[in-house]
PDB file of C-alpha atoms in Angstrom:
ATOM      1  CA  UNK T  27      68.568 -70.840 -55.864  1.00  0.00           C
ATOM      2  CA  UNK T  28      67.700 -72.712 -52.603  1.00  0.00           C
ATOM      3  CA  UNK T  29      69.888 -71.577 -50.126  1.00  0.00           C
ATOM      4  CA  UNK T  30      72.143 -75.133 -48.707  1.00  0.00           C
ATOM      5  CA  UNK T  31      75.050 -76.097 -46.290  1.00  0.00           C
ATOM      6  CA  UNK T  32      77.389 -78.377 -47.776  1.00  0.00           C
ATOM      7  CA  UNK T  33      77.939 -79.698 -44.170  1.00  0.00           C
ATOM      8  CA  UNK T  34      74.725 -80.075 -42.841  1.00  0.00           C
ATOM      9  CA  UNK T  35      72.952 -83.364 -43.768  1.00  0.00           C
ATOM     10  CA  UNK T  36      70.547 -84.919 -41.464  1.00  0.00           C
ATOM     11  CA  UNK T  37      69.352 -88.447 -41.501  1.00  0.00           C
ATOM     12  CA  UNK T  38      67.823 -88.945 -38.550  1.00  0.00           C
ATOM     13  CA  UNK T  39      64.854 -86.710 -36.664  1.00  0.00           C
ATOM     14  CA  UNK T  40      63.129 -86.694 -33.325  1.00  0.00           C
ATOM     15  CA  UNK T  41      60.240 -85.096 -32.402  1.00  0.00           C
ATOM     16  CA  UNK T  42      56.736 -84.615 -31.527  1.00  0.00           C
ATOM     17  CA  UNK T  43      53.293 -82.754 -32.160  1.00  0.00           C
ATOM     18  CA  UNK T  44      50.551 -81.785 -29.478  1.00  0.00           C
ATOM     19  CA  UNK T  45      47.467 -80.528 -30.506  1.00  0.00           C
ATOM     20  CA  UNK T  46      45.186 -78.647 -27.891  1.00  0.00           C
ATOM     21  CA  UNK T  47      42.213 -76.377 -28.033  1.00  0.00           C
ATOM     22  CA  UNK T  48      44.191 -74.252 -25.336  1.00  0.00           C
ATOM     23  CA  UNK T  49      46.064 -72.904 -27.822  1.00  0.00           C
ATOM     24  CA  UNK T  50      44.384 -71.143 -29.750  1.00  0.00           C
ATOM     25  CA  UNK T  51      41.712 -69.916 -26.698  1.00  0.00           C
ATOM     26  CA  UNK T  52      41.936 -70.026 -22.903  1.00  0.00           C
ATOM     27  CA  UNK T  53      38.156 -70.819 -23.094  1.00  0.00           C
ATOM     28  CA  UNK T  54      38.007 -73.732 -24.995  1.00  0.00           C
ATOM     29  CA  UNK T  55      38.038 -77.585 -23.962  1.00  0.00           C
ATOM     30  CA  UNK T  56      35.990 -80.107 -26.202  1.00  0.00           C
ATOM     31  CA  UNK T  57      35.642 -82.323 -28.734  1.00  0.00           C
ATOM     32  CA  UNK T  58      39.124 -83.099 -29.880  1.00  0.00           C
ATOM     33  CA  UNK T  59      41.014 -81.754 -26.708  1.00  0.00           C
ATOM     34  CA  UNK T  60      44.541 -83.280 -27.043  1.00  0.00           C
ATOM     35  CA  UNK T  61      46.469 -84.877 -28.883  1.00  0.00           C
ATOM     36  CA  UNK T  62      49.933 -86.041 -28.691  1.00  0.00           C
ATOM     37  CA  UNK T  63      52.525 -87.684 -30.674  1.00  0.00           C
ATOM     38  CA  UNK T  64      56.157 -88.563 -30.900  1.00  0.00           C
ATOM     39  CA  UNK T  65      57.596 -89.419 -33.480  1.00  0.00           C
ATOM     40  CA  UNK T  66      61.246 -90.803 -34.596  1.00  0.00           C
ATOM     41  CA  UNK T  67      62.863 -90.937 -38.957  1.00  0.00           C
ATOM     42  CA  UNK T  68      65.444 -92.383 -40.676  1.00  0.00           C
ATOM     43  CA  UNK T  69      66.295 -91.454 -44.132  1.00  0.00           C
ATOM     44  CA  UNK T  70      67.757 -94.735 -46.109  1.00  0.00           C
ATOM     45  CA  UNK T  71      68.054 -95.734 -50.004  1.00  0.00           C
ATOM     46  CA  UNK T  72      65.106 -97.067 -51.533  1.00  0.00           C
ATOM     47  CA  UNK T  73      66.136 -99.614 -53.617  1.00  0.00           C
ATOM     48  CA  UNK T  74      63.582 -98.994 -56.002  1.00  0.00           C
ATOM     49  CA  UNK T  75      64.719 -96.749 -59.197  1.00  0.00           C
ATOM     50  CA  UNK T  76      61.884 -94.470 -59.662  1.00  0.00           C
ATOM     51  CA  UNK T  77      62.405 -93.103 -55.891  1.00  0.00           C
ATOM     52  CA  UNK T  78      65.311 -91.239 -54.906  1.00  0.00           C
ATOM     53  CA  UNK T  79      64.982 -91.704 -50.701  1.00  0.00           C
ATOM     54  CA  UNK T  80      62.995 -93.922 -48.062  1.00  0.00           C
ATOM     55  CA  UNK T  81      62.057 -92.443 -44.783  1.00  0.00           C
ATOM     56  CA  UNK T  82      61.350 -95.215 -42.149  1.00  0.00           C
ATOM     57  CA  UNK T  83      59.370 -93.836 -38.927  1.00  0.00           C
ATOM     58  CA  UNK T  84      57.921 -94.731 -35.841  1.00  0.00           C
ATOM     59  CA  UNK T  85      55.106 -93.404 -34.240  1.00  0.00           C
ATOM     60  CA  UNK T  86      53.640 -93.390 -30.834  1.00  0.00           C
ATOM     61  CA  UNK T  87      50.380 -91.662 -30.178  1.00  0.00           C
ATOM     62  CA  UNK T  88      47.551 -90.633 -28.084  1.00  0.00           C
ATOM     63  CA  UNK T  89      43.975 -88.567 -28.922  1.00  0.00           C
ATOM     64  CA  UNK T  90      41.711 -87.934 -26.234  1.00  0.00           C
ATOM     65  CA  UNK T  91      38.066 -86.550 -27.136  1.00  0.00           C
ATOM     66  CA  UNK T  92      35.477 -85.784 -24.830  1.00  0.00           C
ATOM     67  CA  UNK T  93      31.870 -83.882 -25.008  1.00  0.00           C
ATOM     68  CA  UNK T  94      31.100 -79.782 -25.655  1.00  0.00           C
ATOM     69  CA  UNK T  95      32.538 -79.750 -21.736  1.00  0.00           C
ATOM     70  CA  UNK T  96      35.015 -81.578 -19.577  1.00  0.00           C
ATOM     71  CA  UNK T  97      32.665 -82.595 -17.222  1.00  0.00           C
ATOM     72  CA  UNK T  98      29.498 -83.588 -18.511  1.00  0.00           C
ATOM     73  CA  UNK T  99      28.298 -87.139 -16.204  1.00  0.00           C
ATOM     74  CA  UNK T 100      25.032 -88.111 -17.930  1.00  0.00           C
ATOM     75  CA  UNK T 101      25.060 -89.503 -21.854  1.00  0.00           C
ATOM     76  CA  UNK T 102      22.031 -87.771 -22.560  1.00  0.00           C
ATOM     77  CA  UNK T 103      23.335 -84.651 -22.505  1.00  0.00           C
ATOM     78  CA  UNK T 104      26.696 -85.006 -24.440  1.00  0.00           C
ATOM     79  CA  UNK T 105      27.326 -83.714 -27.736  1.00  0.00           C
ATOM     80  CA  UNK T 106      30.001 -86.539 -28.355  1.00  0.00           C
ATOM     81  CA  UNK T 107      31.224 -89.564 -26.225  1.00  0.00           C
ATOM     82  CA  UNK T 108      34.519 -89.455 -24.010  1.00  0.00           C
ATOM     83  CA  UNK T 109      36.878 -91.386 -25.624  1.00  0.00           C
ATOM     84  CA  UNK T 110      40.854 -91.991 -25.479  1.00  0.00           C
ATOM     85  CA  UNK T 111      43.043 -93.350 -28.157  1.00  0.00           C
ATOM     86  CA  UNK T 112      46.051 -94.778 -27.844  1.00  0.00           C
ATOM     87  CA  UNK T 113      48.262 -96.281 -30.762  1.00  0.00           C
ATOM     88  CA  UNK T 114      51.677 -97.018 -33.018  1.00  0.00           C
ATOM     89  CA  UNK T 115      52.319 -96.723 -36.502  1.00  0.00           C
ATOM     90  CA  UNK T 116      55.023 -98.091 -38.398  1.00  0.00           C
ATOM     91  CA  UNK T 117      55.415 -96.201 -42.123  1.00  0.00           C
ATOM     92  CA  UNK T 118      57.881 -96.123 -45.168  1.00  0.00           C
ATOM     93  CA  UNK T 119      57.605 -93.044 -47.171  1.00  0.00           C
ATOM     94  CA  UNK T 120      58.947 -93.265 -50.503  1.00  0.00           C
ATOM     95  CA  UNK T 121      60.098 -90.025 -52.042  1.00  0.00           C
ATOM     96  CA  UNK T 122      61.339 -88.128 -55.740  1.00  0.00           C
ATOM     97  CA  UNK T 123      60.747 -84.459 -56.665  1.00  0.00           C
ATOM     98  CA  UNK T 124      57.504 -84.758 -57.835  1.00  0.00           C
ATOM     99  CA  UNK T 125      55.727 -87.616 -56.125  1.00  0.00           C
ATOM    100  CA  UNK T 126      55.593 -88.985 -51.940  1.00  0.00           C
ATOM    101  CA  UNK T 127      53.641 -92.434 -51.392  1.00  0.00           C
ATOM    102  CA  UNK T 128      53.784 -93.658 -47.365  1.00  0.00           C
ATOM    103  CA  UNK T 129      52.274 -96.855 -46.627  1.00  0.00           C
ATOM    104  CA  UNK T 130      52.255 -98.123 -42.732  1.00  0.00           C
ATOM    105  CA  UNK T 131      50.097-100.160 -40.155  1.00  0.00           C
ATOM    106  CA  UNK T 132      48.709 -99.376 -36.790  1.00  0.00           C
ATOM    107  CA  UNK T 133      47.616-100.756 -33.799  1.00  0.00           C
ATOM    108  CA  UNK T 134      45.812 -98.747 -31.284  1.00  0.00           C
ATOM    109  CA  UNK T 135      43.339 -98.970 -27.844  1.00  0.00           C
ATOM    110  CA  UNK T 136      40.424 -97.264 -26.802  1.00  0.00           C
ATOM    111  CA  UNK T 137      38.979 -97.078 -23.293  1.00  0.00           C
ATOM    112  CA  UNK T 138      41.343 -96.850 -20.045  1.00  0.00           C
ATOM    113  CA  UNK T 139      45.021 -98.499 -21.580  1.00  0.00           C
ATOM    114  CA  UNK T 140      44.626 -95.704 -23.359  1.00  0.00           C
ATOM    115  CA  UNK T 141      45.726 -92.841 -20.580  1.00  0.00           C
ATOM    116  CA  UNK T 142      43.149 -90.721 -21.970  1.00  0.00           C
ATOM    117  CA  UNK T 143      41.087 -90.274 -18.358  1.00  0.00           C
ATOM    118  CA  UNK T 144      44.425 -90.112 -16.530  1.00  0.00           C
ATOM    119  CA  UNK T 145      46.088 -87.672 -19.102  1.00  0.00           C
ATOM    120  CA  UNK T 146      43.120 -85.427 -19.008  1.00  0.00           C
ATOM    121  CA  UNK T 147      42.671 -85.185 -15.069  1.00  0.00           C
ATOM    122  CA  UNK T 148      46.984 -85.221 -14.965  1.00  0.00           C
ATOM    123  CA  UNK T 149      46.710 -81.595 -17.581  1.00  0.00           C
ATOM    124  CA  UNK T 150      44.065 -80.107 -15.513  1.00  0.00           C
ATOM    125  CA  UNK T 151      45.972 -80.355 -12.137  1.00  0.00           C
ATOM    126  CA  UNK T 152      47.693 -77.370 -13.776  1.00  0.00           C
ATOM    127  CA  UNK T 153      44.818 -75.443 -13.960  1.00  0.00           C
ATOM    128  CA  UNK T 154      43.334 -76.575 -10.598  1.00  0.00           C
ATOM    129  CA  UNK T 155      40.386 -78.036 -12.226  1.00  0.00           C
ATOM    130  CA  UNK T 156      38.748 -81.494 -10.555  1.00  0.00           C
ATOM    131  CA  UNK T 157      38.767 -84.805 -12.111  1.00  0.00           C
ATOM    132  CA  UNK T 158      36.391 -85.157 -14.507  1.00  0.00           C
ATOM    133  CA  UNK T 159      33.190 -87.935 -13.551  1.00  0.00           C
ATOM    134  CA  UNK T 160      32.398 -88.076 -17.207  1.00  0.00           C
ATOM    135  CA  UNK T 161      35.012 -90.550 -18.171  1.00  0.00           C
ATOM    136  CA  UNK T 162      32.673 -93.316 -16.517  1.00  0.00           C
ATOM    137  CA  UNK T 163      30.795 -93.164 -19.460  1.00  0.00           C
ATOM    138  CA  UNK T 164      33.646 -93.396 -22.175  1.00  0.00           C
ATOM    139  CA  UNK T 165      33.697 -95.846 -25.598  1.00  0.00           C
ATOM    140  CA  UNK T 166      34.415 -99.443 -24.457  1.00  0.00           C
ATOM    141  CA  UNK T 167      37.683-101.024 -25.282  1.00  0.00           C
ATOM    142  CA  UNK T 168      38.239-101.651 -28.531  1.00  0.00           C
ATOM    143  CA  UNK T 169      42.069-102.654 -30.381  1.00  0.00           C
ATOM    144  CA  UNK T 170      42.601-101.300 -33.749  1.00  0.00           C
ATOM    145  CA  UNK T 171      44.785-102.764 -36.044  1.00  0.00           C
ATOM    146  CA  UNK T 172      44.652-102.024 -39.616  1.00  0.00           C
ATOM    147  CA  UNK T 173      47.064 -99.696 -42.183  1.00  0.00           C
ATOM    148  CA  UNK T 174      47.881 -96.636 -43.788  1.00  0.00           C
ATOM    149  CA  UNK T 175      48.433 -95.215 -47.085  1.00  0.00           C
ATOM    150  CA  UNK T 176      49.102 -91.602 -48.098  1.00  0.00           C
ATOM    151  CA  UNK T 177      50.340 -90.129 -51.777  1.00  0.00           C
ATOM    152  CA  UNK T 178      50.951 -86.409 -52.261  1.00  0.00           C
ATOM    153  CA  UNK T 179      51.935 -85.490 -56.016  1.00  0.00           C
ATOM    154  CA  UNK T 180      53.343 -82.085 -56.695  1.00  0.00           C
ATOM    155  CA  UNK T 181      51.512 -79.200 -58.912  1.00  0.00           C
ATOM    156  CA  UNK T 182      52.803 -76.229 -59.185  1.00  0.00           C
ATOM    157  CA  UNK T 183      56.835 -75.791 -57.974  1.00  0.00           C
ATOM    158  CA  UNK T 184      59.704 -73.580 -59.316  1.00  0.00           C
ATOM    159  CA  UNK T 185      62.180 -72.350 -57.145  1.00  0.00           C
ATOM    160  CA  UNK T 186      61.730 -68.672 -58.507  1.00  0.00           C
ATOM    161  CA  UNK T 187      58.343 -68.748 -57.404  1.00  0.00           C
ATOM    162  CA  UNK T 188      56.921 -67.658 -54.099  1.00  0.00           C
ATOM    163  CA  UNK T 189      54.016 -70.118 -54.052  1.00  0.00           C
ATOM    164  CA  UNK T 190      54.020 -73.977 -54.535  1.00  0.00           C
ATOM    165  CA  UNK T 191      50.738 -76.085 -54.678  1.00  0.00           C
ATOM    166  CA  UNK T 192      50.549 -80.075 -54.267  1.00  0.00           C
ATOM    167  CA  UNK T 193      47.594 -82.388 -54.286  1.00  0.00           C
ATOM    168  CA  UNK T 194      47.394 -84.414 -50.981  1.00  0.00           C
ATOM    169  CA  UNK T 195      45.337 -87.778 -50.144  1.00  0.00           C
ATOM    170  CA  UNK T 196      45.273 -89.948 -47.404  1.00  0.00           C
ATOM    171  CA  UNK T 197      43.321 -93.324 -46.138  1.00  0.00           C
ATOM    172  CA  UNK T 198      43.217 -94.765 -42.571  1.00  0.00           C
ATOM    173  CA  UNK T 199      41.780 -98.366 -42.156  1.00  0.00           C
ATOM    174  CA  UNK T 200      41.589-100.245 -39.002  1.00  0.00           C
ATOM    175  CA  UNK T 201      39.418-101.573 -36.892  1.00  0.00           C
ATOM    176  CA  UNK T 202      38.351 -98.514 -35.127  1.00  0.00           C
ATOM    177  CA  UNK T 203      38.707 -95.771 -37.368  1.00  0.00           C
ATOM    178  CA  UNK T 204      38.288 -95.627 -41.514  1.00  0.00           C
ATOM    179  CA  UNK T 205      38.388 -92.760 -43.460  1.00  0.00           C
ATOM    180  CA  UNK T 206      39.329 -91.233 -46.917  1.00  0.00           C
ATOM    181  CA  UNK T 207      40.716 -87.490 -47.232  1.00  0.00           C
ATOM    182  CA  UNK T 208      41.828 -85.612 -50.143  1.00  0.00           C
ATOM    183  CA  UNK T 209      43.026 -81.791 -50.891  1.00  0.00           C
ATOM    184  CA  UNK T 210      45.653 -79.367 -51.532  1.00  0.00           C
ATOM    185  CA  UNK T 211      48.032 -78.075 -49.841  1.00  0.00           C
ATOM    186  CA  UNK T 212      49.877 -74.861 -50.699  1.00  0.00           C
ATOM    187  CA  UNK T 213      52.643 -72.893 -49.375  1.00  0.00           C
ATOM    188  CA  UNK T 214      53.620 -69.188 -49.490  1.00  0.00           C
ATOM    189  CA  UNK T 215      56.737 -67.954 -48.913  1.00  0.00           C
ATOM    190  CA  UNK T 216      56.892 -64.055 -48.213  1.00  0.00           C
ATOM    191  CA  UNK T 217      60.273 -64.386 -46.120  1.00  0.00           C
ATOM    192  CA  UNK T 218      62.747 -63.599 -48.626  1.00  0.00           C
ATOM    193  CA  UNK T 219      63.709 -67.381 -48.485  1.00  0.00           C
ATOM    194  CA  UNK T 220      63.047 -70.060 -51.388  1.00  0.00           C
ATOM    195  CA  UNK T 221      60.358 -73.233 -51.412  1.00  0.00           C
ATOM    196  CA  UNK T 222      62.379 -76.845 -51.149  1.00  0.00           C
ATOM    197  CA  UNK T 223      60.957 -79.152 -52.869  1.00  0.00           C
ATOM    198  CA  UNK T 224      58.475 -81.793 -51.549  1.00  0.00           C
ATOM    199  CA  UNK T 225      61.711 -84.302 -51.407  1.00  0.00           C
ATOM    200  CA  UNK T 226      63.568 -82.163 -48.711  1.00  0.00           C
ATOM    201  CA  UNK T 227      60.782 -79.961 -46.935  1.00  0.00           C
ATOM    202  CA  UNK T 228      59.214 -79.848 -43.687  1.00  0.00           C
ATOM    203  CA  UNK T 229      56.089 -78.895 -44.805  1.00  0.00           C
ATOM    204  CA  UNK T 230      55.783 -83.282 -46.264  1.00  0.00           C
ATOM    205  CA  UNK T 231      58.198 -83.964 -43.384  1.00  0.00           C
ATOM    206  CA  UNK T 232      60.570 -85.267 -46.017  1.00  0.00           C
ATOM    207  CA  UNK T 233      63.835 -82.642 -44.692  1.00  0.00           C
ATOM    208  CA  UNK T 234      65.932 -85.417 -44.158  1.00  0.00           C
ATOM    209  CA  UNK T 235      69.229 -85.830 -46.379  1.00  0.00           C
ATOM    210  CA  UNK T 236      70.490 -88.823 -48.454  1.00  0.00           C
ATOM    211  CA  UNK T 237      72.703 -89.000 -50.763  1.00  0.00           C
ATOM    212  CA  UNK T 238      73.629 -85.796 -52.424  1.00  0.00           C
ATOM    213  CA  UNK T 239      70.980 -83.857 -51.164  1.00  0.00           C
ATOM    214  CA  UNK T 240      71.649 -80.976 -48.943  1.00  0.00           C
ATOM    215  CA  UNK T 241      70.210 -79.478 -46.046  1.00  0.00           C
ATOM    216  CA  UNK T 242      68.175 -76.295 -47.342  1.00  0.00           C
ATOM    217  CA  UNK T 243      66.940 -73.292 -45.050  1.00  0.00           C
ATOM    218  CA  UNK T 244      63.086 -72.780 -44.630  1.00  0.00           C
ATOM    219  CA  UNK T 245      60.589 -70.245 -43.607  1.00  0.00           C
ATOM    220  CA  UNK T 246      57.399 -70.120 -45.006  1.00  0.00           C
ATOM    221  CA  UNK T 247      53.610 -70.080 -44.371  1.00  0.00           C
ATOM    222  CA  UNK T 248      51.111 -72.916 -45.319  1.00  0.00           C
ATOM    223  CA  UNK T 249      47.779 -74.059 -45.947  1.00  0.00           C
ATOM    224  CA  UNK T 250      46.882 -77.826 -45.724  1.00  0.00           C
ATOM    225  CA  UNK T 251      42.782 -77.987 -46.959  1.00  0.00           C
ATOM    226  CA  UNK T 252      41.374 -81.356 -47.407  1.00  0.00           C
ATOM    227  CA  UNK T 253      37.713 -82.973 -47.434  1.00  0.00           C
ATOM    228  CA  UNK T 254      37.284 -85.869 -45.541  1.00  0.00           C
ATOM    229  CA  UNK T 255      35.012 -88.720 -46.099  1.00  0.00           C
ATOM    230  CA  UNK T 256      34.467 -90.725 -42.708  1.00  0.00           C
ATOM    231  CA  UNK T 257      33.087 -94.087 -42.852  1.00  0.00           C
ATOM    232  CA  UNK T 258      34.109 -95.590 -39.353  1.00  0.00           C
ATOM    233  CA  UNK T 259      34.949 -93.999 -36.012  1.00  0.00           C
ATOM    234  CA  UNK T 260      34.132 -96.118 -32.807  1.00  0.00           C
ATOM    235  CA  UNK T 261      35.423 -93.118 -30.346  1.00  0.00           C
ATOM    236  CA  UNK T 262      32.325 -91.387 -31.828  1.00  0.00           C
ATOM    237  CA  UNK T 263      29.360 -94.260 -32.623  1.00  0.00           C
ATOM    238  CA  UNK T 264      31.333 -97.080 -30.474  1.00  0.00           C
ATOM    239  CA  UNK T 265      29.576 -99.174 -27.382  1.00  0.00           C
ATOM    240  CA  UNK T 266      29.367 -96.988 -24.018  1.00  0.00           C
ATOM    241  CA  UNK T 267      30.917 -98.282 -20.466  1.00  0.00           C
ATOM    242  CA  UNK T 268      27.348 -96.556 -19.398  1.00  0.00           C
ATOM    243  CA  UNK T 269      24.452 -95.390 -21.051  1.00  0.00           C
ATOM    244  CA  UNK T 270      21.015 -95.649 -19.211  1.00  0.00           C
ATOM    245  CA  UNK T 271      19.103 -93.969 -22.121  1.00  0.00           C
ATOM    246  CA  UNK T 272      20.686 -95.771 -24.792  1.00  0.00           C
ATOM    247  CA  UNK T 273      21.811 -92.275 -26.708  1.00  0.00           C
ATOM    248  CA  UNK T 274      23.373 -93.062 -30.141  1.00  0.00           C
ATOM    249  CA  UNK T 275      25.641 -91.003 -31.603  1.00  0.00           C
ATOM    250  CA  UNK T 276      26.313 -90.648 -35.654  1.00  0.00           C
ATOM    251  CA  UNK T 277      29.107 -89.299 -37.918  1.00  0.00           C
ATOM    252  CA  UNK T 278      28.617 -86.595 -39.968  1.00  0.00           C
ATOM    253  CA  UNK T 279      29.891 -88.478 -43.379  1.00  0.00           C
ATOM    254  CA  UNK T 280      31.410 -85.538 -44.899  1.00  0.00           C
ATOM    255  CA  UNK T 281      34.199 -83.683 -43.205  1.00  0.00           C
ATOM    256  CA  UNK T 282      36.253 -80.364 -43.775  1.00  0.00           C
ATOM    257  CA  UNK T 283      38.963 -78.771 -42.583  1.00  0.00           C
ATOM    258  CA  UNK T 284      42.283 -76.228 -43.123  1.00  0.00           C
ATOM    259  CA  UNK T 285      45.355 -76.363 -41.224  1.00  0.00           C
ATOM    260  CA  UNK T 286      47.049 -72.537 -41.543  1.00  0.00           C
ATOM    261  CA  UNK T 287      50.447 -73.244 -39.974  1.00  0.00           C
ATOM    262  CA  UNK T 288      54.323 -71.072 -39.677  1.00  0.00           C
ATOM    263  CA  UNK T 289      57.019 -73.549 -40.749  1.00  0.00           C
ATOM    264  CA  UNK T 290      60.735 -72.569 -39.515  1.00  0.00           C
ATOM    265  CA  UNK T 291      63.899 -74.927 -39.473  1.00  0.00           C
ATOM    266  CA  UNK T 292      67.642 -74.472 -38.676  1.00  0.00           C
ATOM    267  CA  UNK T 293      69.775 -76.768 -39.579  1.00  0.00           C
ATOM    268  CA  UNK T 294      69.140 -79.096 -36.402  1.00  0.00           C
ATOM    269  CA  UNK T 295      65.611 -77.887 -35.664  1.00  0.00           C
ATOM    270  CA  UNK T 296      62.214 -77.506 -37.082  1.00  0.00           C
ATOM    271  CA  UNK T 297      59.165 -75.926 -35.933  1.00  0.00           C
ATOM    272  CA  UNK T 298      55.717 -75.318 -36.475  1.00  0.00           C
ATOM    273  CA  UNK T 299      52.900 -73.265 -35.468  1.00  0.00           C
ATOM    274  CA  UNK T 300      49.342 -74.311 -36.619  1.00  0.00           C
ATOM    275  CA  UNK T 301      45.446 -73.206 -36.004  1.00  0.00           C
ATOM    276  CA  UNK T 302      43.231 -75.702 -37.226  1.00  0.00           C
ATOM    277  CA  UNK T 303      39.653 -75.367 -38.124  1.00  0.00           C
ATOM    278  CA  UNK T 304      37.629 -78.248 -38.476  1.00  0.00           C
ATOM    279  CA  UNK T 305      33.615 -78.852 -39.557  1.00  0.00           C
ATOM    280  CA  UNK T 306      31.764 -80.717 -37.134  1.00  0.00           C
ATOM    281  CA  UNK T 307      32.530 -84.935 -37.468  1.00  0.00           C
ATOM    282  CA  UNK T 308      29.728 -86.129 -35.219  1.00  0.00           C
ATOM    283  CA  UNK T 309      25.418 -85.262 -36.250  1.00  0.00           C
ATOM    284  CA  UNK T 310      24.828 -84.349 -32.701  1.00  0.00           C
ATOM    285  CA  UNK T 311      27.637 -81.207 -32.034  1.00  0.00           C
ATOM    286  CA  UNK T 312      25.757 -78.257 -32.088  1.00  0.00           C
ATOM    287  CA  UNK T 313      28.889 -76.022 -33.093  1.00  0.00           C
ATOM    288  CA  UNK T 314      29.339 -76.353 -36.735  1.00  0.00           C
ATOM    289  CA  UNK T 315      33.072 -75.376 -36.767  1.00  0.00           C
ATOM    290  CA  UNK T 316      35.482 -76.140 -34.217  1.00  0.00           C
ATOM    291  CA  UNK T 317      39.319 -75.113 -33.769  1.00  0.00           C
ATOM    292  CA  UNK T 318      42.677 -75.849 -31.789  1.00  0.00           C
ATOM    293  CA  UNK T 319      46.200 -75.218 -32.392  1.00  0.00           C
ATOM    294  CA  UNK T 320      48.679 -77.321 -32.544  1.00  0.00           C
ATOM    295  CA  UNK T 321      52.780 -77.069 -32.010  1.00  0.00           C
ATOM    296  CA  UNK T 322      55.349 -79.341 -33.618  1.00  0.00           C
ATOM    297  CA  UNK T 323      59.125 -79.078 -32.819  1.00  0.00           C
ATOM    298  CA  UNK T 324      61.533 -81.708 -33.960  1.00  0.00           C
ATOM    299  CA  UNK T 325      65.407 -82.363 -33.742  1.00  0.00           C
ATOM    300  CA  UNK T 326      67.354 -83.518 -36.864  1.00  0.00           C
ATOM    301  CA  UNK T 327      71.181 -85.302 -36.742  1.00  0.00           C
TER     302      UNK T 327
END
């Protein structure tokens, strides 16, 4: 049996996620670079009968990209553009044992309102590296707006088993980026601790309590694999501030990649450990598979 505190329910969560290539090597700084996000939830009634609970959130973003280095001033020899993106997402994720369907909208910036330059040169003060000249060259401004829609339907879960499988899909579509992804995702638990189910688990970011649900105690390993098809992505193919040689860069249309991550939560806290391996997203990268890490910590109450 899942193991629960009768006292413990949690409605509400704040948190955040960074993503950065430093984390999984000292050595590495391109392509997707950084990436953070904060993030606040609400758990509420649905209102609808075939859902048991609604999680509201609100999300505020940024992704900065830049080429196979940090510094790289001439177009001609990048292997992607620089490019910052900054945005919000509003979502309702509407949950029962077996089945999660989210559907939000986003607005988002590209160029400098988006911080990326700043956040970049800001990080590598740190490291006592100088500001990068590259960034004259970015992806022009550009405003997204546009919405979301994710549905993840459950496979293979029993609590006396130390494995669960779900099927996962997602769509993004806005003026800046539009893609389609689908895949599984699977969790192993070799902990001597039981699988929640997708309702009430930080692995869907559903572990918020309504009604008579209960906080439950996790530990676990996970895999989240998923093709993507990309059919828009202006921080990659988008107009440059400069560009002498007129250099065009394409997407690759076809897209893999597996997140291997530790999942841990108290009954106030949850956190997450992740290395991500990607295939390359843009026809000119001459590394085929890229990687970062990526750390998530959130509060619940």
């Amino acid at each position: 049996m899942c193991k629960i505190n009768t006292h413990a329910q949690t409605k509400h969560e704040i948190g955040l996620i960074n993503d950065n290539d430093l984390y999984v090597s000292f050595y590495l700084d391109k392509y997707y670079t950084n990436g953070l996000e904060l993030f606040y939830k609400q758990a509420t009634n649905t209102g609808y009968n075939f859902f048991d609970k609604k999680i509201r959130q609100f999300t505020l973003g940024q992704n900065i990209y830049n080429p196979q280095d940090s510094d790289v001033t001439k177009v001609a020899f990048q292997e992607r553009p620089y490019a910052g993106y900054l945005y919000a997402n509003y979502s309702e994720h509407l949950i029962n044992s077996k089945n999660i369907l989210s559907l939000g909208l986003t607005l988002g910036v590209t160029n400098t309102k988006s911080g990326a330059e700043w956040a970049q040169n800001f990080i590598h003060t740190f490291y006592n590296i100088d500001p990068s000249e590259g960034w004259k060259t970015q992806v022009k401004e550009k405003y997204a707006v546009g919405v979301l829609a994710n549905y993840t339907r459950n496979i293979l879960y029993k609590e006396s088993l130390p494995i669960s499988i779900s099927w996962t899909n997602k769509a993004k579509l806005n003026t800046v980026f539009t893609n389609i992804s689908s895949g599984i995702a699977i969790r192993f638990n070799f902990l001597k601790t039981v699988l929640a189910p997708i309702s009430n688990s930080t692995f869907f970011g559903t572990a918020l309590q309504y009604g008579d649900e209960k906080w439950i105690k996790e530990s676990y390993f996970g895999i989240k694999s998923f093709a993507t098809y990309q059919i828009k992505d202006d921080t990659v193919t988008g107009e440059l501030d400069k560009n002498p040689t007129q250099k065009e860069f394409h997407l690759e249309p076809w897209t893999w990649q597996n997140d291997f991550g530790f999942y841990w939560n108290s009954k106030h806290i949850n956190f997450s450990y992740h290395i991500i391996y990607c295939t390359r997203n843009v026809k000119e990268m001459r590394t085929k598979i890229t990687r970062y890490g990526s750390l998530q910590f959130s509060y619940k109450f």
